[in-house]
């Protein structure tokens, strides 16, 4: 995230912090009565005491610019040196990364979900007997409330990355650290890191997701996401904040355990957001025994206790929780057929009693199947 933060600092945050928290002029520091009194108690002269504050005052920051990447870098403007909080301030980094996470998380969600809704999502879903009254409005409302809270839990990992505590690297030829993975795979890790990331995170998400279906956790944390029996793309991020964050933990854990190229990290993080929308779009393209696509995830929303995986069906198969999507889902003429809907509704009503003890959802006016 240091590359993203550097760009955001250059084009936005430097000027913002220089305006909101400007460095005090030296003359102000000399005649500042509070600083002068405090310096007297400590036996310092006022200028020395100002330096002891570590950047809380002074006419110009002593921070020195070091590019986050050799491949993409922008020289900072004068504003980078004119704030009490320079770029290395952990407080500034936390606030900035929180704003970035909230803003771009929301931007990617609305952009991808809206495009999917317009060009991919089949609006016939609105007639499904288990589609809720005002569902899209509810999905968006829940997401808008959840994202800023999820960002609070996410930011500490990003701050740790920016401050150099992870195995993120810019160039595999000079990563800046040693790691057994690099000793084994060398430069081939440049390509291996992508499938390894997906398999590793898919494995952990499987168990986290399955754990969220335990009766002790399900009703408090995971049930809000299962409110959507027939989800739309806008349901993709409609979680309880702790639920959404817990399922993202493997993504943030990975670079603290394994090497990951900085731009690969950004690309994978973006891909995850898009994939999350795709598996909720109701377009059952991937009739694959390997890929856990929208059809597999629809089985999960309909029948609860199946297909916990995020990317593949591997861990569901090994864990005995895989359910093959109904063949009718892949044919246009039967996908939204009355017989298929009737079968789905009947089994769902049985499962919801088993999992939740009853169905408290509001489907609006009774939708009768012909």
mmCIF file of C-alpha atoms in Angstrom:
data_model
loop_
_atom_site.group_PDB
_atom_site.id
_atom_site.type_symbol
_atom_site.label_atom_id
_atom_site.label_comp_id
_atom_site.label_asym_id
_atom_site.label_seq_id
_atom_site.Cartn_x
_atom_site.Cartn_y
_atom_site.Cartn_z
ATOM 1 C CA UNK A 1 0.000 0.000 0.000
ATOM 2 C CA UNK A 2 3.002 2.333 0.168
ATOM 3 C CA UNK A 3 2.777 2.936 -3.588
ATOM 4 C CA UNK A 4 -0.900 3.876 -3.309
ATOM 5 C CA UNK A 5 -0.215 6.049 -0.272
ATOM 6 C CA UNK A 6 2.654 7.840 -2.018
ATOM 7 C CA UNK A 7 0.432 8.738 -4.972
ATOM 8 C CA UNK A 8 -2.416 9.817 -2.682
ATOM 9 C CA UNK A 9 0.002 11.935 -0.650
ATOM 10 C CA UNK A 10 1.412 13.619 -3.722
ATOM 11 C CA UNK A 11 -1.903 14.480 -5.343
ATOM 12 C CA UNK A 12 -4.096 15.054 -2.301
ATOM 13 C CA UNK A 13 -2.917 14.497 1.254
ATOM 14 C CA UNK A 14 0.261 16.631 1.242
ATOM 15 C CA UNK A 15 -1.704 19.766 0.525
ATOM 16 C CA UNK A 16 -4.522 18.730 2.887
ATOM 17 C CA UNK A 17 -2.213 18.218 5.877
ATOM 18 C CA UNK A 18 -0.184 21.327 5.051
ATOM 19 C CA UNK A 19 -3.435 23.292 5.196
ATOM 20 C CA UNK A 20 -5.067 21.607 8.204
ATOM 21 C CA UNK A 21 -1.904 20.974 10.257
ATOM 22 C CA UNK A 22 0.671 23.461 8.986
ATOM 23 C CA UNK A 23 4.138 23.646 10.433
ATOM 24 C CA UNK A 24 4.422 26.650 12.717
ATOM 25 C CA UNK A 25 6.889 29.358 11.636
ATOM 26 C CA UNK A 26 10.134 29.483 13.603
ATOM 27 C CA UNK A 27 9.240 32.920 14.899
ATOM 28 C CA UNK A 28 6.052 31.480 16.341
ATOM 29 C CA UNK A 29 7.988 28.799 18.104
ATOM 30 C CA UNK A 30 10.392 31.285 19.651
ATOM 31 C CA UNK A 31 7.597 33.326 21.171
ATOM 32 C CA UNK A 32 5.220 30.468 21.898
ATOM 33 C CA UNK A 33 4.649 30.862 25.685
ATOM 34 C CA UNK A 34 3.653 27.216 26.194
ATOM 35 C CA UNK A 35 6.748 25.892 24.436
ATOM 36 C CA UNK A 36 8.958 28.457 26.192
ATOM 37 C CA UNK A 37 7.605 27.526 29.634
ATOM 38 C CA UNK A 38 7.908 23.780 28.962
ATOM 39 C CA UNK A 39 11.428 24.238 27.632
ATOM 40 C CA UNK A 40 12.371 26.174 30.774
ATOM 41 C CA UNK A 41 11.201 23.352 33.039
ATOM 42 C CA UNK A 42 13.310 20.873 31.052
ATOM 43 C CA UNK A 43 16.376 23.119 30.900
ATOM 44 C CA UNK A 44 16.257 23.466 27.071
ATOM 45 C CA UNK A 45 16.256 26.556 24.970
ATOM 46 C CA UNK A 46 13.049 26.930 22.967
ATOM 47 C CA UNK A 47 14.569 25.899 19.603
ATOM 48 C CA UNK A 48 16.047 22.706 21.073
ATOM 49 C CA UNK A 49 12.757 21.839 22.741
ATOM 50 C CA UNK A 50 10.889 22.285 19.445
ATOM 51 C CA UNK A 51 13.233 19.772 17.848
ATOM 52 C CA UNK A 52 12.633 17.353 20.729
ATOM 53 C CA UNK A 53 8.922 17.345 19.843
ATOM 54 C CA UNK A 54 9.758 15.286 16.771
ATOM 55 C CA UNK A 55 8.014 17.329 14.102
ATOM 56 C CA UNK A 56 5.123 18.822 16.118
ATOM 57 C CA UNK A 57 6.494 22.249 15.230
ATOM 58 C CA UNK A 58 9.144 23.873 13.097
ATOM 59 C CA UNK A 59 9.213 25.726 9.838
ATOM 60 C CA UNK A 60 10.028 22.728 7.652
ATOM 61 C CA UNK A 61 9.868 18.958 8.069
ATOM 62 C CA UNK A 62 13.145 17.049 8.143
ATOM 63 C CA UNK A 63 11.466 14.126 6.361
ATOM 64 C CA UNK A 64 13.324 12.931 3.274
ATOM 65 C CA UNK A 65 11.562 11.516 0.239
ATOM 66 C CA UNK A 66 12.320 7.900 -0.701
ATOM 67 C CA UNK A 67 10.312 6.451 -3.622
ATOM 68 C CA UNK A 68 8.075 3.520 -2.697
ATOM 69 C CA UNK A 69 8.859 1.875 -6.026
ATOM 70 C CA UNK A 70 11.480 2.158 -8.726
ATOM 71 C CA UNK A 71 8.784 1.474 -11.321
ATOM 72 C CA UNK A 72 6.319 4.220 -10.407
ATOM 73 C CA UNK A 73 7.153 7.336 -8.478
ATOM 74 C CA UNK A 74 6.177 11.017 -8.404
ATOM 75 C CA UNK A 75 8.339 13.700 -6.850
ATOM 76 C CA UNK A 76 6.560 15.418 -3.957
ATOM 77 C CA UNK A 77 5.661 19.089 -4.049
ATOM 78 C CA UNK A 78 6.598 21.692 -1.431
ATOM 79 C CA UNK A 79 3.462 20.778 0.523
ATOM 80 C CA UNK A 80 5.072 17.490 1.576
ATOM 81 C CA UNK A 81 7.384 19.463 3.873
ATOM 82 C CA UNK A 82 4.889 21.929 5.307
ATOM 83 C CA UNK A 83 2.856 19.934 7.826
ATOM 84 C CA UNK A 84 3.304 19.060 11.479
ATOM 85 C CA UNK A 85 2.500 15.501 10.384
ATOM 86 C CA UNK A 86 5.031 14.525 7.738
ATOM 87 C CA UNK A 87 4.611 11.432 5.610
ATOM 88 C CA UNK A 88 6.384 9.211 8.143
ATOM 89 C CA UNK A 89 3.951 10.082 10.953
ATOM 90 C CA UNK A 90 2.113 6.937 12.015
ATOM 91 C CA UNK A 91 -0.928 9.033 12.930
ATOM 92 C CA UNK A 92 -1.035 10.552 9.466
ATOM 93 C CA UNK A 93 -0.525 7.167 7.848
ATOM 94 C CA UNK A 94 -3.411 5.689 9.822
ATOM 95 C CA UNK A 95 -5.784 8.539 8.940
ATOM 96 C CA UNK A 96 -4.735 8.611 5.281
ATOM 97 C CA UNK A 97 -4.950 4.863 4.804
ATOM 98 C CA UNK A 98 -8.340 4.809 6.500
ATOM 99 C CA UNK A 99 -9.641 7.428 4.063
ATOM 100 C CA UNK A 100 -8.107 5.562 1.105
ATOM 101 C CA UNK A 101 -9.581 2.231 2.220
ATOM 102 C CA UNK A 102 -13.024 3.710 2.787
ATOM 103 C CA UNK A 103 -13.047 5.732 -0.447
ATOM 104 C CA UNK A 104 -11.605 3.144 -2.836
ATOM 105 C CA UNK A 105 -13.475 0.278 -1.177
ATOM 106 C CA UNK A 106 -16.717 2.160 -1.805
ATOM 107 C CA UNK A 107 -15.658 3.232 -5.297
ATOM 108 C CA UNK A 108 -14.794 -0.302 -6.436
ATOM 109 C CA UNK A 109 -17.986 -1.664 -4.854
ATOM 110 C CA UNK A 110 -20.320 0.841 -6.518
ATOM 111 C CA UNK A 111 -18.498 0.777 -9.862
ATOM 112 C CA UNK A 112 -18.312 -3.006 -10.188
ATOM 113 C CA UNK A 113 -21.735 -3.724 -8.712
ATOM 114 C CA UNK A 114 -23.390 -1.102 -10.910
ATOM 115 C CA UNK A 115 -21.696 -2.341 -14.090
ATOM 116 C CA UNK A 116 -22.581 -5.922 -13.202
ATOM 117 C CA UNK A 117 -26.165 -4.926 -12.465
ATOM 118 C CA UNK A 118 -26.525 -3.121 -15.805
ATOM 119 C CA UNK A 119 -24.724 -5.540 -18.114
ATOM 120 C CA UNK A 120 -24.707 -8.954 -16.391
ATOM 121 C CA UNK A 121 -27.397 -9.370 -13.742
ATOM 122 C CA UNK A 122 -30.630 -10.943 -15.006
ATOM 123 C CA UNK A 123 -33.514 -8.790 -13.773
ATOM 124 C CA UNK A 124 -35.833 -11.794 -13.948
ATOM 125 C CA UNK A 125 -34.478 -12.513 -10.480
ATOM 126 C CA UNK A 126 -36.844 -9.831 -9.183
ATOM 127 C CA UNK A 127 -39.709 -12.290 -9.739
ATOM 128 C CA UNK A 128 -38.117 -15.080 -7.715
ATOM 129 C CA UNK A 129 -40.298 -15.980 -4.706
ATOM 130 C CA UNK A 130 -37.334 -15.467 -2.350
ATOM 131 C CA UNK A 131 -36.321 -12.056 -3.638
ATOM 132 C CA UNK A 132 -36.923 -9.522 -0.874
ATOM 133 C CA UNK A 133 -38.978 -6.372 -0.918
ATOM 134 C CA UNK A 134 -36.690 -3.347 -1.595
ATOM 135 C CA UNK A 135 -33.743 -5.746 -1.588
ATOM 136 C CA UNK A 136 -31.223 -3.665 -3.542
ATOM 137 C CA UNK A 137 -31.861 -0.655 -1.327
ATOM 138 C CA UNK A 138 -31.278 -2.831 1.733
ATOM 139 C CA UNK A 139 -28.098 -4.339 0.263
ATOM 140 C CA UNK A 140 -26.618 -0.924 -0.496
ATOM 141 C CA UNK A 141 -27.640 0.467 2.892
ATOM 142 C CA UNK A 142 -25.993 -2.409 4.740
ATOM 143 C CA UNK A 143 -22.818 -2.055 2.655
ATOM 144 C CA UNK A 144 -22.564 1.702 3.178
ATOM 145 C CA UNK A 145 -22.767 1.152 6.934
ATOM 146 C CA UNK A 146 -20.287 -1.732 6.914
ATOM 147 C CA UNK A 147 -17.417 -0.441 4.749
ATOM 148 C CA UNK A 148 -16.232 2.419 7.026
ATOM 149 C CA UNK A 149 -16.234 0.067 10.025
ATOM 150 C CA UNK A 150 -14.444 -2.709 8.143
ATOM 151 C CA UNK A 151 -11.866 -0.094 7.116
ATOM 152 C CA UNK A 152 -11.039 0.587 10.779
ATOM 153 C CA UNK A 153 -10.111 -3.076 11.305
ATOM 154 C CA UNK A 154 -8.237 -3.239 7.999
ATOM 155 C CA UNK A 155 -6.010 -0.167 8.351
ATOM 156 C CA UNK A 156 -3.576 -1.547 10.987
ATOM 157 C CA UNK A 157 -2.415 -4.164 8.473
ATOM 158 C CA UNK A 158 -1.901 -1.489 5.824
ATOM 159 C CA UNK A 159 0.017 0.718 8.272
ATOM 160 C CA UNK A 160 2.276 -2.218 9.160
ATOM 161 C CA UNK A 161 2.920 -2.785 5.447
ATOM 162 C CA UNK A 162 3.772 0.855 4.834
ATOM 163 C CA UNK A 163 6.138 0.894 7.800
ATOM 164 C CA UNK A 164 8.091 -2.059 6.438
ATOM 165 C CA UNK A 165 6.920 -4.932 8.637
ATOM 166 C CA UNK A 166 5.755 -7.205 5.808
ATOM 167 C CA UNK A 167 7.405 -9.212 3.029
ATOM 168 C CA UNK A 168 6.204 -6.890 0.286
ATOM 169 C CA UNK A 169 8.963 -6.182 -2.212
ATOM 170 C CA UNK A 170 9.495 -3.984 -5.244
ATOM 171 C CA UNK A 171 12.078 -5.996 -7.182
ATOM 172 C CA UNK A 172 12.630 -9.719 -6.754
ATOM 173 C CA UNK A 173 16.307 -9.158 -7.579
ATOM 174 C CA UNK A 174 16.648 -6.959 -4.488
ATOM 175 C CA UNK A 175 13.692 -7.604 -2.174
ATOM 176 C CA UNK A 176 15.397 -6.118 0.875
ATOM 177 C CA UNK A 177 14.955 -9.246 3.006
ATOM 178 C CA UNK A 178 15.688 -12.953 2.969
ATOM 179 C CA UNK A 179 12.946 -15.569 2.838
ATOM 180 C CA UNK A 180 13.076 -19.355 2.287
ATOM 181 C CA UNK A 181 10.405 -19.111 -0.417
ATOM 182 C CA UNK A 182 12.722 -16.924 -2.494
ATOM 183 C CA UNK A 183 15.629 -19.274 -1.806
ATOM 184 C CA UNK A 184 13.583 -22.180 -3.182
ATOM 185 C CA UNK A 185 11.801 -20.599 -6.149
ATOM 186 C CA UNK A 186 14.008 -17.638 -7.016
ATOM 187 C CA UNK A 187 12.692 -15.445 -9.819
ATOM 188 C CA UNK A 188 9.996 -17.983 -10.728
ATOM 189 C CA UNK A 189 8.169 -16.784 -7.600
ATOM 190 C CA UNK A 190 7.169 -13.773 -9.707
ATOM 191 C CA UNK A 191 4.597 -16.064 -11.361
ATOM 192 C CA UNK A 192 4.041 -18.684 -8.647
ATOM 193 C CA UNK A 193 2.925 -16.067 -6.119
ATOM 194 C CA UNK A 194 -0.431 -15.599 -7.889
ATOM 195 C CA UNK A 195 -1.815 -19.183 -7.758
ATOM 196 C CA UNK A 196 -0.209 -19.670 -4.342
ATOM 197 C CA UNK A 197 -1.973 -16.559 -3.015
ATOM 198 C CA UNK A 198 -5.333 -17.802 -4.308
ATOM 199 C CA UNK A 199 -4.913 -21.315 -2.888
ATOM 200 C CA UNK A 200 -3.624 -20.106 0.486
ATOM 201 C CA UNK A 201 -6.346 -17.516 0.990
ATOM 202 C CA UNK A 202 -9.043 -19.828 -0.373
ATOM 203 C CA UNK A 203 -8.036 -22.451 2.208
ATOM 204 C CA UNK A 204 -8.211 -20.049 5.146
ATOM 205 C CA UNK A 205 -11.421 -18.377 3.963
ATOM 206 C CA UNK A 206 -13.048 -21.786 3.653
ATOM 207 C CA UNK A 207 -12.485 -22.499 7.345
ATOM 208 C CA UNK A 208 -13.305 -18.965 8.483
ATOM 209 C CA UNK A 209 -16.514 -18.984 6.437
ATOM 210 C CA UNK A 210 -17.447 -22.422 7.675
ATOM 211 C CA UNK A 211 -16.754 -21.310 11.239
ATOM 212 C CA UNK A 212 -19.104 -18.356 10.776
ATOM 213 C CA UNK A 213 -21.873 -20.875 10.159
ATOM 214 C CA UNK A 214 -21.436 -22.310 13.644
ATOM 215 C CA UNK A 215 -24.609 -21.630 15.661
ATOM 216 C CA UNK A 216 -22.653 -19.522 18.169
ATOM 217 C CA UNK A 217 -21.546 -17.107 15.435
ATOM 218 C CA UNK A 218 -24.039 -17.391 12.618
ATOM 219 C CA UNK A 219 -26.992 -15.383 13.962
ATOM 220 C CA UNK A 220 -24.813 -12.612 15.420
ATOM 221 C CA UNK A 221 -22.320 -12.164 12.584
ATOM 222 C CA UNK A 222 -23.063 -14.036 9.362
ATOM 223 C CA UNK A 223 -26.857 -14.020 9.157
ATOM 224 C CA UNK A 224 -26.988 -10.400 7.845
ATOM 225 C CA UNK A 225 -25.214 -11.554 4.668
ATOM 226 C CA UNK A 226 -27.557 -14.537 4.334
ATOM 227 C CA UNK A 227 -30.537 -12.255 4.406
ATOM 228 C CA UNK A 228 -30.161 -12.271 0.621
ATOM 229 C CA UNK A 229 -31.426 -15.637 -0.632
ATOM 230 C CA UNK A 230 -31.287 -14.492 -4.252
ATOM 231 C CA UNK A 231 -28.481 -11.898 -4.094
ATOM 232 C CA UNK A 232 -27.794 -9.125 -6.559
ATOM 233 C CA UNK A 233 -24.305 -7.699 -7.247
ATOM 234 C CA UNK A 234 -25.015 -5.098 -4.542
ATOM 235 C CA UNK A 235 -25.108 -7.882 -1.935
ATOM 236 C CA UNK A 236 -21.408 -8.614 -2.511
ATOM 237 C CA UNK A 237 -20.188 -6.431 0.362
ATOM 238 C CA UNK A 238 -23.382 -6.349 2.414
ATOM 239 C CA UNK A 239 -21.900 -7.918 5.558
ATOM 240 C CA UNK A 240 -21.844 -7.392 9.270
ATOM 241 C CA UNK A 241 -18.523 -5.469 9.589
ATOM 242 C CA UNK A 242 -16.835 -8.163 11.705
ATOM 243 C CA UNK A 243 -18.007 -10.837 9.284
ATOM 244 C CA UNK A 244 -16.637 -8.985 6.288
ATOM 245 C CA UNK A 245 -13.332 -8.241 7.993
ATOM 246 C CA UNK A 246 -12.851 -11.792 9.299
ATOM 247 C CA UNK A 247 -13.158 -13.187 5.783
ATOM 248 C CA UNK A 248 -10.595 -10.655 4.540
ATOM 249 C CA UNK A 249 -7.977 -11.554 7.172
ATOM 250 C CA UNK A 250 -6.214 -14.157 4.952
ATOM 251 C CA UNK A 251 -5.576 -11.507 2.292
ATOM 252 C CA UNK A 252 -3.896 -9.216 4.814
ATOM 253 C CA UNK A 253 -2.056 -12.058 6.540
ATOM 254 C CA UNK A 254 -0.408 -13.342 3.361
ATOM 255 C CA UNK A 255 2.250 -10.612 2.885
ATOM 256 C CA UNK A 256 3.321 -10.982 6.517
ATOM 257 C CA UNK A 257 4.059 -14.667 5.918
ATOM 258 C CA UNK A 258 5.139 -14.825 2.276
ATOM 259 C CA UNK A 259 6.878 -12.530 -0.230
ATOM 260 C CA UNK A 260 4.497 -10.573 -2.446
ATOM 261 C CA UNK A 261 5.376 -8.018 -5.096
ATOM 262 C CA UNK A 262 3.891 -4.595 -4.335
ATOM 263 C CA UNK A 263 1.993 -4.204 -7.590
ATOM 264 C CA UNK A 264 0.862 -7.832 -7.427
ATOM 265 C CA UNK A 265 -0.557 -7.013 -4.000
ATOM 266 C CA UNK A 266 -2.552 -4.085 -5.413
ATOM 267 C CA UNK A 267 -3.730 -6.138 -8.397
ATOM 268 C CA UNK A 268 -4.831 -9.066 -6.240
ATOM 269 C CA UNK A 269 -6.592 -6.799 -3.756
ATOM 270 C CA UNK A 270 -8.527 -5.212 -6.636
ATOM 271 C CA UNK A 271 -9.274 -8.599 -8.189
ATOM 272 C CA UNK A 272 -10.719 -9.832 -4.883
ATOM 273 C CA UNK A 273 -13.199 -6.952 -4.791
ATOM 274 C CA UNK A 274 -14.275 -7.643 -8.374
ATOM 275 C CA UNK A 275 -14.513 -11.399 -7.800
ATOM 276 C CA UNK A 276 -16.693 -10.828 -4.741
ATOM 277 C CA UNK A 277 -19.144 -8.935 -6.946
ATOM 278 C CA UNK A 278 -18.980 -11.573 -9.688
ATOM 279 C CA UNK A 279 -19.994 -14.483 -7.476
ATOM 280 C CA UNK A 280 -23.115 -12.556 -6.499
ATOM 281 C CA UNK A 281 -24.169 -11.514 -10.007
ATOM 282 C CA UNK A 282 -26.392 -14.527 -10.721
ATOM 283 C CA UNK A 283 -24.853 -15.142 -14.138
ATOM 284 C CA UNK A 284 -23.978 -18.832 -14.083
ATOM 285 C CA UNK A 285 -21.260 -18.941 -16.717
ATOM 286 C CA UNK A 286 -18.702 -21.146 -14.980
ATOM 287 C CA UNK A 287 -20.143 -24.649 -14.892
ATOM 288 C CA UNK A 288 -16.803 -25.867 -13.637
ATOM 289 C CA UNK A 289 -15.961 -28.600 -11.150
ATOM 290 C CA UNK A 290 -13.008 -26.473 -9.997
ATOM 291 C CA UNK A 291 -14.096 -22.820 -9.999
ATOM 292 C CA UNK A 292 -16.383 -21.684 -7.197
ATOM 293 C CA UNK A 293 -18.323 -19.250 -9.345
ATOM 294 C CA UNK A 294 -21.712 -17.577 -9.093
ATOM 295 C CA UNK A 295 -23.630 -20.841 -9.468
ATOM 296 C CA UNK A 296 -21.795 -22.459 -6.555
ATOM 297 C CA UNK A 297 -22.260 -19.361 -4.434
ATOM 298 C CA UNK A 298 -25.959 -19.220 -5.269
ATOM 299 C CA UNK A 299 -26.215 -22.743 -3.844
ATOM 300 C CA UNK A 300 -24.628 -21.366 -0.692
ATOM 301 C CA UNK A 301 -27.127 -18.509 -0.361
ATOM 302 C CA UNK A 302 -30.061 -20.795 -1.101
ATOM 303 C CA UNK A 303 -29.095 -23.771 1.029
ATOM 304 C CA UNK A 304 -26.676 -22.235 3.582
ATOM 305 C CA UNK A 305 -24.402 -25.146 4.538
ATOM 306 C CA UNK A 306 -22.605 -25.772 1.247
ATOM 307 C CA UNK A 307 -19.840 -24.242 -0.893
ATOM 308 C CA UNK A 308 -17.939 -22.145 1.641
ATOM 309 C CA UNK A 309 -14.939 -21.621 -0.648
ATOM 310 C CA UNK A 310 -14.103 -18.310 -2.293
ATOM 311 C CA UNK A 311 -12.264 -19.220 -5.487
ATOM 312 C CA UNK A 312 -12.242 -22.996 -5.866
ATOM 313 C CA UNK A 313 -14.290 -26.032 -4.892
ATOM 314 C CA UNK A 314 -11.169 -27.863 -3.661
ATOM 315 C CA UNK A 315 -11.578 -27.308 0.075
ATOM 316 C CA UNK A 316 -15.347 -27.913 -0.055
ATOM 317 C CA UNK A 317 -14.709 -31.239 -1.739
ATOM 318 C CA UNK A 318 -12.084 -32.210 0.830
ATOM 319 C CA UNK A 319 -14.274 -30.903 3.672
ATOM 320 C CA UNK A 320 -17.413 -32.698 2.505
ATOM 321 C CA UNK A 321 -19.384 -29.472 1.973
ATOM 322 C CA UNK A 322 -19.417 -29.273 -1.811
ATOM 323 C CA UNK A 323 -22.772 -29.140 -3.555
ATOM 324 C CA UNK A 324 -22.866 -29.240 -7.331
ATOM 325 C CA UNK A 325 -25.083 -26.493 -8.769
ATOM 326 C CA UNK A 326 -28.360 -27.626 -10.252
ATOM 327 C CA UNK A 327 -27.963 -28.329 -13.966
ATOM 328 C CA UNK A 328 -31.034 -26.181 -14.679
ATOM 329 C CA UNK A 329 -29.098 -23.059 -13.691
ATOM 330 C CA UNK A 330 -26.964 -23.217 -16.809
ATOM 331 C CA UNK A 331 -29.769 -23.254 -19.364
ATOM 332 C CA UNK A 332 -31.577 -19.999 -20.110
ATOM 333 C CA UNK A 333 -34.935 -21.653 -20.580
ATOM 334 C CA UNK A 334 -34.812 -23.518 -17.246
ATOM 335 C CA UNK A 335 -32.725 -21.113 -15.143
ATOM 336 C CA UNK A 336 -35.787 -19.119 -14.173
ATOM 337 C CA UNK A 337 -38.356 -21.823 -14.775
ATOM 338 C CA UNK A 338 -41.250 -22.220 -12.384
ATOM 339 C CA UNK A 339 -40.306 -25.813 -11.599
ATOM 340 C CA UNK A 340 -36.754 -24.821 -10.664
ATOM 341 C CA UNK A 341 -37.936 -21.909 -8.528
ATOM 342 C CA UNK A 342 -40.490 -24.117 -6.791
ATOM 343 C CA UNK A 343 -37.802 -26.706 -6.004
ATOM 344 C CA UNK A 344 -35.428 -24.020 -4.727
ATOM 345 C CA UNK A 345 -38.064 -22.371 -2.529
ATOM 346 C CA UNK A 346 -39.223 -25.650 -1.020
ATOM 347 C CA UNK A 347 -35.727 -26.797 -0.046
ATOM 348 C CA UNK A 348 -34.705 -23.329 1.140
ATOM 349 C CA UNK A 349 -37.720 -23.147 3.456
ATOM 350 C CA UNK A 350 -36.689 -26.429 4.992
ATOM 351 C CA UNK A 351 -33.047 -25.381 5.388
ATOM 352 C CA UNK A 352 -33.825 -21.956 6.867
ATOM 353 C CA UNK A 353 -35.758 -23.607 9.708
ATOM 354 C CA UNK A 354 -32.810 -25.918 10.360
ATOM 355 C CA UNK A 355 -30.225 -23.120 10.312
ATOM 356 C CA UNK A 356 -32.096 -20.103 11.662
ATOM 357 C CA UNK A 357 -35.090 -21.628 13.433
ATOM 358 C CA UNK A 358 -37.496 -19.818 11.104
ATOM 359 C CA UNK A 359 -37.646 -17.249 8.318
ATOM 360 C CA UNK A 360 -38.010 -13.623 9.439
ATOM 361 C CA UNK A 361 -37.371 -12.118 5.983
ATOM 362 C CA UNK A 362 -39.927 -9.859 4.321
ATOM 363 C CA UNK A 363 -40.694 -10.860 0.762
ATOM 364 C CA UNK A 364 -43.321 -8.179 0.310
ATOM 365 C CA UNK A 365 -46.521 -9.264 -1.374
ATOM 366 C CA UNK A 366 -46.854 -13.026 -1.600
ATOM 367 C CA UNK A 367 -45.265 -14.223 -4.810
ATOM 368 C CA UNK A 368 -47.149 -17.186 -6.100
ATOM 369 C CA UNK A 369 -45.634 -19.665 -8.458
ATOM 370 C CA UNK A 370 -47.836 -20.740 -11.336
#
